[in-house]
Short mmCIF file of C-alpha atoms in Angstrom, two decimals:
data_model
loop_
_atom_site.label_atom_id
_atom_site.label_comp_id
_atom_site.label_asym_id
_atom_site.label_seq_id
_atom_site.Cartn_x
_atom_site.Cartn_y
_atom_site.Cartn_z
CA MET A 1 5.83 18.74 -48.40
CA ARG A 2 3.96 15.35 -47.53
CA TYR A 3 6.76 15.06 -44.70
CA THR A 4 5.83 18.17 -43.36
CA ILE A 5 2.18 17.79 -43.47
CA ALA A 6 2.56 14.30 -41.98
CA CYS A 7 4.38 15.77 -39.14
CA GLY A 8 2.34 18.52 -38.36
CA LEU A 9 -0.71 15.90 -38.06
CA ALA A 10 1.44 13.74 -35.92
CA LEU A 11 2.20 16.87 -33.80
CA LEU A 12 -1.66 17.82 -33.48
CA SER A 13 -2.61 14.46 -32.59
CA MET A 14 -0.06 14.35 -29.66
CA LEU A 15 -1.44 17.67 -28.50
CA CYS A 16 -5.01 16.63 -28.78
CA THR A 17 -4.74 13.28 -27.19
CA PRO A 18 -5.22 13.68 -23.36
CA ILE A 19 -2.30 12.14 -21.05
CA ALA A 20 -3.72 8.72 -20.05
CA ASN A 21 -4.02 8.75 -16.16
CA ALA A 22 -3.63 5.74 -13.81
CA GLN A 23 -7.07 4.59 -13.91
CA ASN A 24 -6.35 3.72 -17.63
CA SER A 25 -2.97 1.74 -16.87
CA GLY A 26 -2.57 -2.28 -16.71
CA ARG A 27 0.33 -2.08 -14.69
CA ILE A 28 1.19 -1.53 -10.77
CA LEU A 29 4.51 -0.54 -9.39
CA ILE A 30 5.55 -2.64 -6.32
CA PHE A 31 8.53 -0.23 -4.06
CA SER A 32 10.18 -1.91 -1.56
CA LYS A 33 13.25 0.57 -0.71
CA ALA A 34 14.05 0.29 2.62
CA ALA A 35 15.95 3.50 3.99
CA LYS A 36 15.97 1.68 7.65
CA PHE A 37 15.46 -1.72 8.57
CA ARG A 38 15.05 -3.86 6.31
CA HIS A 39 12.43 -6.87 6.27
CA ASP A 40 13.58 -10.21 5.71
CA ALA A 41 10.12 -11.22 4.10
CA ILE A 42 10.26 -8.50 1.35
CA PRO A 43 11.19 -10.95 -1.60
CA THR A 44 8.27 -13.25 -0.22
CA ALA A 45 5.91 -10.43 -0.35
CA VAL A 46 7.08 -9.03 -3.52
CA GLN A 47 6.72 -12.37 -5.53
CA THR A 48 3.23 -12.90 -4.06
CA LEU A 49 2.09 -9.53 -5.06
CA LYS A 50 3.40 -10.10 -8.61
CA ALA A 51 1.52 -13.28 -8.77
CA MET A 52 -1.43 -11.58 -7.42
CA ALA A 53 -1.45 -8.94 -9.87
CA GLU A 54 -0.84 -11.11 -12.83
CA GLU A 55 -4.30 -12.74 -11.33
CA GLN A 56 -6.00 -9.79 -11.64
CA GLY A 57 -4.70 -9.36 -15.13
CA LEU A 58 -2.19 -6.67 -14.16
CA GLN A 59 1.46 -6.18 -14.82
CA ALA A 60 3.75 -5.79 -11.79
CA GLU A 61 6.74 -4.21 -12.14
CA THR A 62 9.35 -3.73 -9.10
CA SER A 63 11.51 -1.23 -8.17
CA GLU A 64 13.37 0.29 -4.94
CA ASP A 65 14.86 2.99 -7.26
CA ALA A 66 13.29 6.63 -5.62
CA THR A 67 13.62 8.11 -9.22
CA GLN A 68 10.83 6.06 -10.77
CA PHE A 69 8.71 8.30 -8.82
CA ASN A 70 8.17 11.43 -11.19
CA ASP A 71 5.26 12.22 -12.83
CA GLY A 72 5.85 10.41 -16.51
CA ASN A 73 6.56 7.34 -14.93
CA LEU A 74 3.58 7.40 -12.42
CA ALA A 75 1.11 8.00 -14.87
CA ARG A 76 1.94 4.47 -16.25
CA TYR A 77 0.77 2.63 -13.23
CA ARG A 78 -3.17 2.23 -11.72
CA ALA A 79 -1.38 1.71 -7.98
CA VAL A 80 2.02 1.91 -6.43
CA VAL A 81 2.24 -0.64 -3.37
CA PHE A 82 4.95 0.22 -0.64
CA THR A 83 6.07 -3.28 0.32
CA SER A 84 7.63 -2.93 3.78
CA THR A 85 9.53 0.59 3.08
CA THR A 86 11.14 2.24 5.95
CA GLY A 87 12.51 5.48 6.41
CA ASP A 88 12.81 8.44 4.51
CA VAL A 89 12.59 6.95 0.81
CA LEU A 90 11.82 9.98 -1.38
CA ASP A 91 12.87 13.35 -1.67
CA ASP A 92 11.15 16.45 -1.93
CA ASN A 93 10.34 16.33 -6.01
CA GLU A 94 9.55 12.51 -5.57
CA GLN A 95 7.26 13.40 -2.73
CA ALA A 96 5.51 16.18 -4.59
CA ALA A 97 5.16 13.77 -8.12
CA PHE A 98 3.36 11.31 -5.52
CA GLU A 99 1.00 13.72 -4.34
CA ARG A 100 0.02 14.76 -7.90
CA TYR A 101 -0.31 11.07 -8.78
CA ILE A 102 -2.85 10.30 -5.98
CA ARG A 103 -4.25 13.74 -6.61
CA ASN A 104 -4.79 12.39 -10.38
CA GLY A 105 -6.68 9.32 -9.53
CA GLY A 106 -3.68 7.02 -8.31
CA GLY A 107 -3.71 4.22 -5.73
CA TYR A 108 -1.86 3.44 -2.83
CA MET A 109 -1.48 0.24 -1.15
CA GLY A 110 0.69 -0.22 1.76
CA VAL A 111 2.02 -3.41 3.45
CA HIS A 112 3.46 -3.61 7.48
CA ALA A 113 6.10 -0.91 7.48
CA ALA A 114 4.63 0.87 5.04
CA ALA A 115 3.56 2.77 8.43
CA ASP A 116 7.17 3.04 9.29
CA THR A 117 7.86 5.32 6.61
CA GLU A 118 8.25 9.11 5.94
CA TYR A 119 7.64 10.64 9.45
CA ASP A 120 8.78 13.93 8.37
CA TRP A 121 5.83 13.98 5.43
CA ALA A 122 2.74 14.78 6.85
CA TRP A 123 0.67 14.26 3.84
CA TYR A 124 2.37 10.66 3.65
CA GLY A 125 1.00 10.27 7.33
CA ARG A 126 -2.58 10.97 6.19
CA LEU A 127 -2.22 8.83 3.17
CA VAL A 128 -1.22 5.79 5.16
CA GLY A 129 -3.72 6.55 8.09
CA ALA A 130 -1.57 5.82 11.01
CA TRP A 131 2.23 5.83 11.37
CA PHE A 132 3.73 2.99 13.51
CA ARG A 133 4.46 3.33 17.37
CA ASN A 134 6.26 0.32 18.31
CA HIS A 135 5.68 -3.62 18.50
CA PRO A 136 6.29 -6.54 21.19
CA PRO A 137 9.47 -8.49 20.57
CA GLY A 138 9.25 -11.04 18.09
CA LEU A 139 6.48 -12.79 16.76
CA GLN A 140 2.96 -12.85 18.81
CA THR A 141 -0.37 -14.91 17.98
CA THR A 142 -3.70 -13.70 17.83
CA ARG A 143 -7.29 -13.39 16.08
CA ILE A 144 -7.69 -11.12 13.56
CA GLN A 145 -11.39 -9.95 13.37
CA PRO A 146 -12.47 -8.60 9.91
CA GLU A 147 -15.19 -5.88 10.27
CA ARG A 148 -16.59 -6.60 6.64
CA ASN A 149 -17.67 -9.63 5.08
CA ASN A 150 -15.61 -9.40 1.81
CA LEU A 151 -12.55 -10.23 3.93
CA ALA A 152 -12.34 -13.88 4.58
CA SER A 153 -16.16 -14.16 4.61
CA GLY A 154 -16.31 -12.05 7.92
CA THR A 155 -14.76 -14.55 10.05
CA ALA A 156 -12.22 -14.45 12.78
CA TRP A 157 -8.73 -15.99 12.03
CA SER A 158 -5.50 -16.91 13.80
CA VAL A 159 -2.45 -15.12 13.18
CA ARG A 160 1.14 -15.17 14.08
CA ASP A 161 2.73 -12.10 13.12
CA GLU A 162 5.01 -9.03 14.37
CA LEU A 163 2.05 -6.86 15.64
CA TYR A 164 2.28 -3.37 15.43
CA ASN A 165 1.06 -0.46 17.76
CA TYR A 166 0.15 2.96 16.11
CA ARG A 167 0.71 6.59 17.63
CA ASP A 168 -2.86 6.77 17.19
CA ASN A 169 -6.16 4.88 16.42
CA PRO A 170 -7.13 5.61 12.64
CA ARG A 171 -10.78 4.64 12.95
CA PRO A 172 -12.27 8.54 12.92
CA ARG A 173 -10.12 8.94 9.51
CA VAL A 174 -10.49 5.64 7.71
CA GLN A 175 -12.68 2.71 7.21
CA VAL A 176 -11.46 -0.04 9.41
CA LEU A 177 -11.48 -3.97 7.67
CA ALA A 178 -9.92 -5.92 10.43
CA THR A 179 -8.86 -5.49 13.98
CA LEU A 180 -6.53 -7.74 16.45
CA ASP A 181 -7.28 -8.97 19.86
CA GLU A 182 -5.08 -7.51 22.29
CA SER A 183 -6.17 -9.65 25.22
CA ARG A 184 -4.46 -12.75 23.25
CA TYR A 185 -0.83 -11.70 23.66
CA GLN A 186 1.37 -9.40 25.45
CA GLY A 187 2.48 -5.76 24.07
CA GLY A 188 -0.40 -4.04 22.70
CA THR A 189 -1.10 -0.56 23.74
CA MET A 190 -4.11 0.68 21.65
CA GLY A 191 -6.85 -1.39 24.07
CA ALA A 192 -9.91 -3.10 22.87
CA ASP A 193 -10.05 -0.96 19.52
CA HIS A 194 -6.80 -2.03 17.99
CA PRO A 195 -7.20 -1.72 13.76
CA ILE A 196 -4.72 -3.62 11.67
CA SER A 197 -6.31 -3.04 8.27
CA TRP A 198 -7.88 -0.21 6.62
CA CYS A 199 -8.98 1.80 3.61
CA HIS A 200 -9.85 5.03 2.72
CA ALA A 201 -10.81 7.45 -0.32
CA PHE A 202 -8.10 10.33 -0.05
CA ASP A 203 -7.21 13.41 -2.06
CA GLY A 204 -8.86 12.33 -5.25
CA GLY A 205 -7.22 8.64 -4.90
CA ARG A 206 -7.74 5.64 -2.83
CA SER A 207 -5.35 4.38 -0.11
CA TRP A 208 -5.60 0.60 1.38
CA TYR A 209 -3.12 -0.53 4.21
CA THR A 210 -2.24 -3.53 6.12
CA GLY A 211 -0.20 -4.10 9.00
CA LEU A 212 0.37 -7.66 8.71
CA GLY A 213 3.15 -8.82 6.61
CA HIS A 214 6.32 -9.04 8.54
CA ASP A 215 6.77 -12.76 8.64
CA ALA A 216 7.56 -14.77 5.20
CA ALA A 217 5.44 -17.65 6.30
CA LEU A 218 2.04 -15.35 6.79
CA TYR A 219 2.23 -15.42 2.67
CA ARG A 220 0.86 -18.66 2.79
CA THR A 221 -2.30 -17.94 4.85
CA PRO A 222 -5.46 -18.07 2.75
CA GLN A 223 -6.97 -15.50 4.97
CA PHE A 224 -4.08 -13.31 4.63
CA LEU A 225 -4.16 -13.54 0.81
CA ALA A 226 -7.47 -12.87 0.59
CA GLN A 227 -6.81 -9.53 2.49
CA LEU A 228 -4.03 -8.66 0.05
CA ARG A 229 -6.16 -9.36 -2.98
CA GLN A 230 -9.22 -7.28 -1.70
CA GLY A 231 -6.54 -4.39 -1.12
CA LEU A 232 -4.87 -4.91 -4.47
CA ARG A 233 -8.35 -4.45 -6.14
CA TYR A 234 -9.30 -1.63 -4.30
CA ALA A 235 -6.11 0.33 -4.89
CA THR A 236 -6.41 -0.55 -8.56
CA GLY A 237 -9.62 0.70 -8.91
CA LEU A 238 -10.55 -2.62 -10.03
CA ASP A 239 -13.39 -2.94 -7.14
CA ALA A 240 -14.78 0.10 -5.62
CA ASP A 241 -15.61 -1.93 -2.47
CA CYS A 242 -12.74 -1.92 -0.10
#
């Protein structure tokens, strides 16, 4: 009898306890599945993001297993970081679960080739902000101009990386955080206004993206690390200001 009552009380407790959402979690998921080109810098990026998460009091888990994208598992994370993902990385059910996750207040952070991902998934294109179009061959050197004071103190800084051109300018849809100077290298196609990092509230959740991060050496650059840190804080909801 006592066992039956105890079980009944336990069941009632389960039914009455709300399911924890992403905002209550202390974890992030770093997802780096590459269905097309695989970037050599992925291990460096993953290790950098893991260390950065720990600095912020978060536990980082890493995976390239798309089956992790289900309702129960995604609810464990404050944010999911797409780290140079490429191509079609999620099936229809996994995509639907991720949409529900964002609508429930989850966060998304995209690094570099996250914009070279899921071209047939229109919702993802709106989430990331703009899709990759092309890039000049090799690494290019230019100047990054932050548009917000919380990114590297608002001062311009030099970068050498693979510099993405996007299919369109995301500025009408997002809050641009930094642009790059096309006049300092060959192969830019976006003109005087070339966003390279941005953020926006989206579909109930948060989205933050940087087009930088191709070259592993960049993950030792203080300004880029500051950019990533702020992105992680926004995507996880630790900071309302992106």
